[in-house]
Tab-separated table of C-alpha atoms in Angstrom:
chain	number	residue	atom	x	y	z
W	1	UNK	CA	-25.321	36.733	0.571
W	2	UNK	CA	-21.960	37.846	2.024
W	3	UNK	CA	-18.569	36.363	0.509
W	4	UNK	CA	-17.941	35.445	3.915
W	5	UNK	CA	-21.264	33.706	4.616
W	6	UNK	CA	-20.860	31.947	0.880
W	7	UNK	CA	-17.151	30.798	1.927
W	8	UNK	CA	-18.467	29.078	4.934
W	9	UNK	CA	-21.451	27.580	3.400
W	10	UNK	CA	-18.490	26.264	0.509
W	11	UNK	CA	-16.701	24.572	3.561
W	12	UNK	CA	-19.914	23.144	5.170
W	13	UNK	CA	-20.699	21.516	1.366
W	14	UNK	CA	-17.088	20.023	1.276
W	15	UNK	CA	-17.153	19.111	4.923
W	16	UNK	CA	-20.842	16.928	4.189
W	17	UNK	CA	-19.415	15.483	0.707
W	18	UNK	CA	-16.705	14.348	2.692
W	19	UNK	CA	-17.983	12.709	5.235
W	20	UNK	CA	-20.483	11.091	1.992
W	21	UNK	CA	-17.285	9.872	0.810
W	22	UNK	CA	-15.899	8.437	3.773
W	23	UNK	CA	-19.178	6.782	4.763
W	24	UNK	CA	-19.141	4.845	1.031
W	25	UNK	CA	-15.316	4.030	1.822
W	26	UNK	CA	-16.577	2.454	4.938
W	27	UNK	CA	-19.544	0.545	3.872
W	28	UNK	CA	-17.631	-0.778	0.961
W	29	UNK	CA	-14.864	-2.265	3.311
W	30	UNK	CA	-17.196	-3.413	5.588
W	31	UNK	CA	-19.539	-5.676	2.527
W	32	UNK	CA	-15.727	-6.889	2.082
W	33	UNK	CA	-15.696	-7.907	5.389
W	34	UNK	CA	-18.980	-9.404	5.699
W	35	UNK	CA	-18.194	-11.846	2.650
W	36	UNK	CA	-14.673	-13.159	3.786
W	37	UNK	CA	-16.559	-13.511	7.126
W	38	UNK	CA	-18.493	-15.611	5.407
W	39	UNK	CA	-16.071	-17.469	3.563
W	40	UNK	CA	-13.218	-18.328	3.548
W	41	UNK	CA	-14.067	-17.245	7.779
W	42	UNK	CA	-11.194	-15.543	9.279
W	43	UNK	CA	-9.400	-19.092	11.077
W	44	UNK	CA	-8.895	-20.333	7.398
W	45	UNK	CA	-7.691	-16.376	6.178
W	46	UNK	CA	-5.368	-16.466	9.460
W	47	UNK	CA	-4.275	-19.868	8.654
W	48	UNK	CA	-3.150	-19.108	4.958
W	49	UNK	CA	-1.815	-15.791	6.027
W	50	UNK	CA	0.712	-17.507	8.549
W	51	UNK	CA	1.565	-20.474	5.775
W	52	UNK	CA	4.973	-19.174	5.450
W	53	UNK	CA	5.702	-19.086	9.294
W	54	UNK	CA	4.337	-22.381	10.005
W	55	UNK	CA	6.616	-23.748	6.276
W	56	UNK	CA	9.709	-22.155	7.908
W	57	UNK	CA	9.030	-24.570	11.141
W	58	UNK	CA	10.506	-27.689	12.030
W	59	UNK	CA	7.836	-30.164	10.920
W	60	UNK	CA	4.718	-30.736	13.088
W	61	UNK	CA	5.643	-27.294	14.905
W	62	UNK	CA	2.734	-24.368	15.057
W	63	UNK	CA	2.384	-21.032	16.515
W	64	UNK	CA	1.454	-20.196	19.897
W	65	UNK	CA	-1.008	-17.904	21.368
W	66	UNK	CA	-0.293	-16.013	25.019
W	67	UNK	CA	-3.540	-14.374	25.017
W	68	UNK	CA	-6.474	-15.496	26.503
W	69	UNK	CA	-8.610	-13.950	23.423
W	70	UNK	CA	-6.072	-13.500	20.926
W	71	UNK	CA	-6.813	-16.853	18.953
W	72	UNK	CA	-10.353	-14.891	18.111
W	73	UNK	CA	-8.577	-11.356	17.889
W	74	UNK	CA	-6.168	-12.351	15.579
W	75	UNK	CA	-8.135	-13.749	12.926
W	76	UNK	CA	-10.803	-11.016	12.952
W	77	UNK	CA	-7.999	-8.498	12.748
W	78	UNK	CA	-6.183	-9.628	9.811
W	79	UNK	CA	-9.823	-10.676	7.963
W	80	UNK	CA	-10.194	-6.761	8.415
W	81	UNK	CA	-6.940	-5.603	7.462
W	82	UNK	CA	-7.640	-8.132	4.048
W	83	UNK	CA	-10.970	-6.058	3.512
W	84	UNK	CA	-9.209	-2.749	3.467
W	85	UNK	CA	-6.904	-4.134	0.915
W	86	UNK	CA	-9.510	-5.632	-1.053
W	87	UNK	CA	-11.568	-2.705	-0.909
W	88	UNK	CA	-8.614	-0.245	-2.151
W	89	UNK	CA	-10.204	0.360	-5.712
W	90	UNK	CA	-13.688	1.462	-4.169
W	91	UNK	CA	-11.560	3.744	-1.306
W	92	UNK	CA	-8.975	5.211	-3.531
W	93	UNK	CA	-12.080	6.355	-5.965
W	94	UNK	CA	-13.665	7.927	-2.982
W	95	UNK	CA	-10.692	9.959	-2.334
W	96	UNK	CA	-10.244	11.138	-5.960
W	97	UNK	CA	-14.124	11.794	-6.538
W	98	UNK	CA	-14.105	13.910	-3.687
W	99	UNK	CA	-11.083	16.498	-5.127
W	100	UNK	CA	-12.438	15.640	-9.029
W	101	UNK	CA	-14.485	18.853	-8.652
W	102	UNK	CA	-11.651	20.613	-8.362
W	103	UNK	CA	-10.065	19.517	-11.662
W	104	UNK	CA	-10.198	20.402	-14.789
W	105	UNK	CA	-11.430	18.456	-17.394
W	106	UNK	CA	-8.019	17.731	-19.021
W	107	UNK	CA	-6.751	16.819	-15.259
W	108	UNK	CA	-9.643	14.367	-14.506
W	109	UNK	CA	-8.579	12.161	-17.435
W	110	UNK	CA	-5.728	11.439	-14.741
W	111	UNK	CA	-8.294	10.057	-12.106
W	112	UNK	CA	-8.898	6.651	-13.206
W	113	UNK	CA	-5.635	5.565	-14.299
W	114	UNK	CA	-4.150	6.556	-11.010
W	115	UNK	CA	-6.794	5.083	-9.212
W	116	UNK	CA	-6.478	1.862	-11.250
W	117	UNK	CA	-2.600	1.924	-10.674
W	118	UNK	CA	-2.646	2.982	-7.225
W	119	UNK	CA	-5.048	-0.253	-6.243
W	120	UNK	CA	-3.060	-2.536	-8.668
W	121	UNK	CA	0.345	-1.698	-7.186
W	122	UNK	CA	-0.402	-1.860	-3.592
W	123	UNK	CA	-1.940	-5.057	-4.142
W	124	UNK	CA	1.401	-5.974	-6.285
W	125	UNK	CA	3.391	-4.757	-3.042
W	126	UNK	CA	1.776	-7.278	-0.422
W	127	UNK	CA	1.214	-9.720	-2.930
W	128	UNK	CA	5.276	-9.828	-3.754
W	129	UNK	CA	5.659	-9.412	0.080
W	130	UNK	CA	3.749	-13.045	0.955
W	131	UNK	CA	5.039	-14.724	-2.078
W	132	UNK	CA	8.189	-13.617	-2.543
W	133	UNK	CA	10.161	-12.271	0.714
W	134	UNK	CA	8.001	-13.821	3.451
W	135	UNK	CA	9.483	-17.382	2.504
W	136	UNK	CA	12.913	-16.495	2.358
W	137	UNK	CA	13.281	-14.073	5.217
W	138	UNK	CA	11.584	-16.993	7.533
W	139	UNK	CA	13.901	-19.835	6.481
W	140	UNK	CA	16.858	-17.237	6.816
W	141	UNK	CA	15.621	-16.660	10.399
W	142	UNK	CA	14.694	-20.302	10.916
W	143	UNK	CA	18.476	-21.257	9.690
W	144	UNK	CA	20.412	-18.510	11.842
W	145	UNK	CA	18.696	-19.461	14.670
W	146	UNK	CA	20.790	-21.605	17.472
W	147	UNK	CA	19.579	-25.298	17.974
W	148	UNK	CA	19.080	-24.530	21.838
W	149	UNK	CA	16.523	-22.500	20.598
W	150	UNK	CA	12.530	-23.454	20.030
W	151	UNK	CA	11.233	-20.962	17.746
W	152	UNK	CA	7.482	-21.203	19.089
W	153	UNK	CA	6.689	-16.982	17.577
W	154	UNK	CA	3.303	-16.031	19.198
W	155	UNK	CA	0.479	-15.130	16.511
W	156	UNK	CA	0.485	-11.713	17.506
W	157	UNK	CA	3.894	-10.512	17.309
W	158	UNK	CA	3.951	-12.631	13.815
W	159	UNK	CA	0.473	-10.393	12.650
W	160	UNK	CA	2.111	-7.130	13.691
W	161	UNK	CA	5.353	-7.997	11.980
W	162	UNK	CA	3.184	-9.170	8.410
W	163	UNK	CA	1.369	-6.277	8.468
W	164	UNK	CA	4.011	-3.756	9.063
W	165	UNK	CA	6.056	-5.114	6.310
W	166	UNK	CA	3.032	-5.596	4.250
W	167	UNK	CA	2.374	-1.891	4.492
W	168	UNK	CA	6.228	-0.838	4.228
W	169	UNK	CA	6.081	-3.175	0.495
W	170	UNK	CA	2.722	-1.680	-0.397
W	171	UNK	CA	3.555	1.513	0.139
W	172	UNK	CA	6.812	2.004	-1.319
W	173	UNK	CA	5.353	0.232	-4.590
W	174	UNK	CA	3.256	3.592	-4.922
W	175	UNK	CA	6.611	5.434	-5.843
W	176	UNK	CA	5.367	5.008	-9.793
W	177	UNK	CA	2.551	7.063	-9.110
W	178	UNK	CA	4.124	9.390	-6.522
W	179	UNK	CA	6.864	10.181	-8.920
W	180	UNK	CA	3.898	10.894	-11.771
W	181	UNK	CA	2.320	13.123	-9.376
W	182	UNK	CA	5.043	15.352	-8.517
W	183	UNK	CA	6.620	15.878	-12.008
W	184	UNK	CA	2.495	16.780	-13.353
W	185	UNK	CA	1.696	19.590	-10.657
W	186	UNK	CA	5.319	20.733	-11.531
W	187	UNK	CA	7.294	19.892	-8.218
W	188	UNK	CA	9.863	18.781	-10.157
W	189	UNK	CA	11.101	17.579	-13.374
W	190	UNK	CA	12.208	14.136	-14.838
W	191	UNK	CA	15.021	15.544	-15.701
W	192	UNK	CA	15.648	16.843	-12.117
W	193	UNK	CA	14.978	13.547	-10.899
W	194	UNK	CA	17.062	11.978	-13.097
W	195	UNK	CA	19.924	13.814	-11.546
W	196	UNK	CA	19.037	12.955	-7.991
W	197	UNK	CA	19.266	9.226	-9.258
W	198	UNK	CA	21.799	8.467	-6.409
W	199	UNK	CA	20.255	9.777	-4.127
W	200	UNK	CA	17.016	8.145	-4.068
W	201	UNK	CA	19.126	4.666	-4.658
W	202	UNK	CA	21.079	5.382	-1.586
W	203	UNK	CA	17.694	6.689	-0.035
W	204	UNK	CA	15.686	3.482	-1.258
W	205	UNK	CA	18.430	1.578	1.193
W	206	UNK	CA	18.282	3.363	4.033
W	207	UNK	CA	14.243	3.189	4.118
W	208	UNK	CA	14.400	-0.597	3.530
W	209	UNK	CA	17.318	-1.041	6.350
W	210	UNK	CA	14.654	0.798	8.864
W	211	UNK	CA	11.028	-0.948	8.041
W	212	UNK	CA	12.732	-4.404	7.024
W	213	UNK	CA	14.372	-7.264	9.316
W	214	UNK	CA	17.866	-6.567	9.941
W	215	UNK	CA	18.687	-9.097	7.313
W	216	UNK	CA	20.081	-8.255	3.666
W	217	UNK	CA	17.381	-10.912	2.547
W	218	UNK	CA	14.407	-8.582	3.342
W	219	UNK	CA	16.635	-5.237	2.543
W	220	UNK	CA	17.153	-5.944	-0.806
W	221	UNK	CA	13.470	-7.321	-1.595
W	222	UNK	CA	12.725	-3.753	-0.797
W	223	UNK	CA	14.885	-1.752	-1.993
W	224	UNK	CA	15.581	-2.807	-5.809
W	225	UNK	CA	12.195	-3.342	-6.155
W	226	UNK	CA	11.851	0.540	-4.755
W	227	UNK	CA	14.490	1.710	-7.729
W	228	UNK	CA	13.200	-0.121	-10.394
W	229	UNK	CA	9.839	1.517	-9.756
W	230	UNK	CA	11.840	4.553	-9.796
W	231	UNK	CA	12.933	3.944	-12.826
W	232	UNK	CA	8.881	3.948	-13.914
W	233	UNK	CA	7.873	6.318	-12.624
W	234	UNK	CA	10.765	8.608	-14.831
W	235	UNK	CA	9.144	6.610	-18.184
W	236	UNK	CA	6.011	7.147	-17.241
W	237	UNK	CA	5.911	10.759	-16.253
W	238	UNK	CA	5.970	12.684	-19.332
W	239	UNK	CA	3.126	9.817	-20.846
W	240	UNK	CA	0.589	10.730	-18.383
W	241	UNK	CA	1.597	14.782	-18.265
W	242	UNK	CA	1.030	14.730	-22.396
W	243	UNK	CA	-1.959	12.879	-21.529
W	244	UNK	CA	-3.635	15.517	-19.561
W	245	UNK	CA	-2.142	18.659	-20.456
W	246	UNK	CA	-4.471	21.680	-21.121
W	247	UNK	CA	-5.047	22.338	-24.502
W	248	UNK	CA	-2.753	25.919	-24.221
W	249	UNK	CA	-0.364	23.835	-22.756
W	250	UNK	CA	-0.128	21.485	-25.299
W	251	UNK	CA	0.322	24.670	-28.336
C-alpha cells in the first residue's frame, strides 16, 4: 500500500469515527429531550424559564405571544436548548474521545478533568445567569421604564434575549479552562499572562458591554465574574501542566 493511499484511508477512519461521535452526541441530547418532554413537558420548562420576566411585572401581568405558532415553538425550543445543556458532559466527552488517540498517555490524564470542568462551569455560567443577573437586570428595566409605558415583552424576543446571554455567561465561564489550555500546549506562559493582567480586565469589559444589556447591572455580572476566573485559570495552570507532563519533561 502507497503512503498516499494509507493517508487517505487515515482520513476516511477519522472522517467515520467522527461522524460515530457526533451521532452518540446526538442521540444522547435527544434521550435528554425525550425525558423533559416527558416531564416536566416543555409549557412548565418555558414557564419556569420566564419566572424572572413574569416577577419583574406589575402583578397579574404575563407575556404575550404575536405568533400564530409561537406559544408551541417556544416551549419546544427552549426544552431543546435545556437538553443540549444537560447533555454537555456526554457531548464534551465525545469531542475529547475523538482527539484522545492522538494523545499521549501523560496528556490523556487531562481529558476527564477538563471534561468534568468544562460541563460543570458552563452549567455554573447559565445557572448564575437565571439566578443571579436575570432578576436584577429585569427589575432595573422594569424600574427605568416610563409609566406611559406597558411592558407586555413577546415570548420570543424574551427566549432569544435568555439564550444569548445564557450562552455569552456560559461561555465566558470556560476562561478557567481556556487559560489551562493555552499555557499546557505552550501558547503562552502564566507568567506572560500575568503581565497582560490589564489587558484582559479592560478586555473582560469591553466583551461584557457588547453581549450584555446596555446596563452596568448586567456589565458587571459579566465581567468580574470573567476576571476572577482569570484569576483561576493563572492558579490552576501550572497544577494541571505538572499533572500531565511527560516523564522527560518532568527530569
Amino acid at each position: 500500500m502507497t503512503d498516499k493511499a494509507a493517508g487517505e484511508e487515515t482520513f476516511i477512519s477519522h472522517l467515520v469515527e467522527l461522524r460515530d461521535r457526533l451521532v452518540k452526541a446526538c442521540i444522547g441530547i435527544a434521550i435528554v429531550c425525550a425525558a423533559l418532554m416527558m416531564w416536566p413537558g416543555p409549557a412548565h420548562i418555558y414557564d419556569i424559564i420566564a419566572q424572572p420576566m413574569i416577577a419583574a411585572l406589575p402583578v397579574g401581568s404575563k407575556m404575550i405571544a404575536t405568533g400564530v405558532i409561537a406559544p408551541f415553538l417556544v416551549p419546544m425550543k427552549v426544552t431543546l436548548v435545556l437538553s443540549i445543556i444537560m447533555a454537555l458532559p456526554w457531548v464534551f466527552y465525545q469531542m475529547w474521545a475523538f482527539i484522545a488517540p492522538g494523545l499521549y498517555q501523560h496528556e490523556k490524564r487531562l481529558v476527564l478533568p477538563l471534561v468534568v470542568s468544562s460541563s460543570l462551569l458552563f452549567m455554573s455560567g447559565v445557572a448564575f445567569c437565571y439566578f443571579f443577573v436575570f432578576g436584577r437586570v429585569f427589575k432595573f428595566i422594569s424600574d427605568f421604564s416610563p409609566a406611559s409605558i406597558a411592558v407586555t415583552p413577546d415570548i420570543e424576543n424574551y427566549l432569544d434575549f435568555v439564550m444569548s446571554m445564557c450562552l455569552a455567561f456560559g461561555a465566558t465561564f470556560e476562561v478557567p479552562v481556556v487559560v489551562v489550555i493555552l499555557v499546557r500546549m505552550g501558547i503562552v506562559s502564566v507568567a506572560k499572562l500575568k503581565e497582560l493582567r490589564p489587558y484582559v480586565i479592560v478586555g473582560a469589559f469591553v466583551i461584557a458591554a457588547i453581549v450584555t444589556p446596555p446596563d452596568i447591572v448586567s456589565q458587571f455580572a459579566l465581567a468580574l465574574p470573567m476576571w476572577v476566573l482569570f484569576e483561576l485559570g493563572l492558579l490552576i495552570a501550572p497544577v494541571f501542566v505538572r499533572a500531565t507532563q511527560a516523564p522527560e519533561e518532568a527530569a
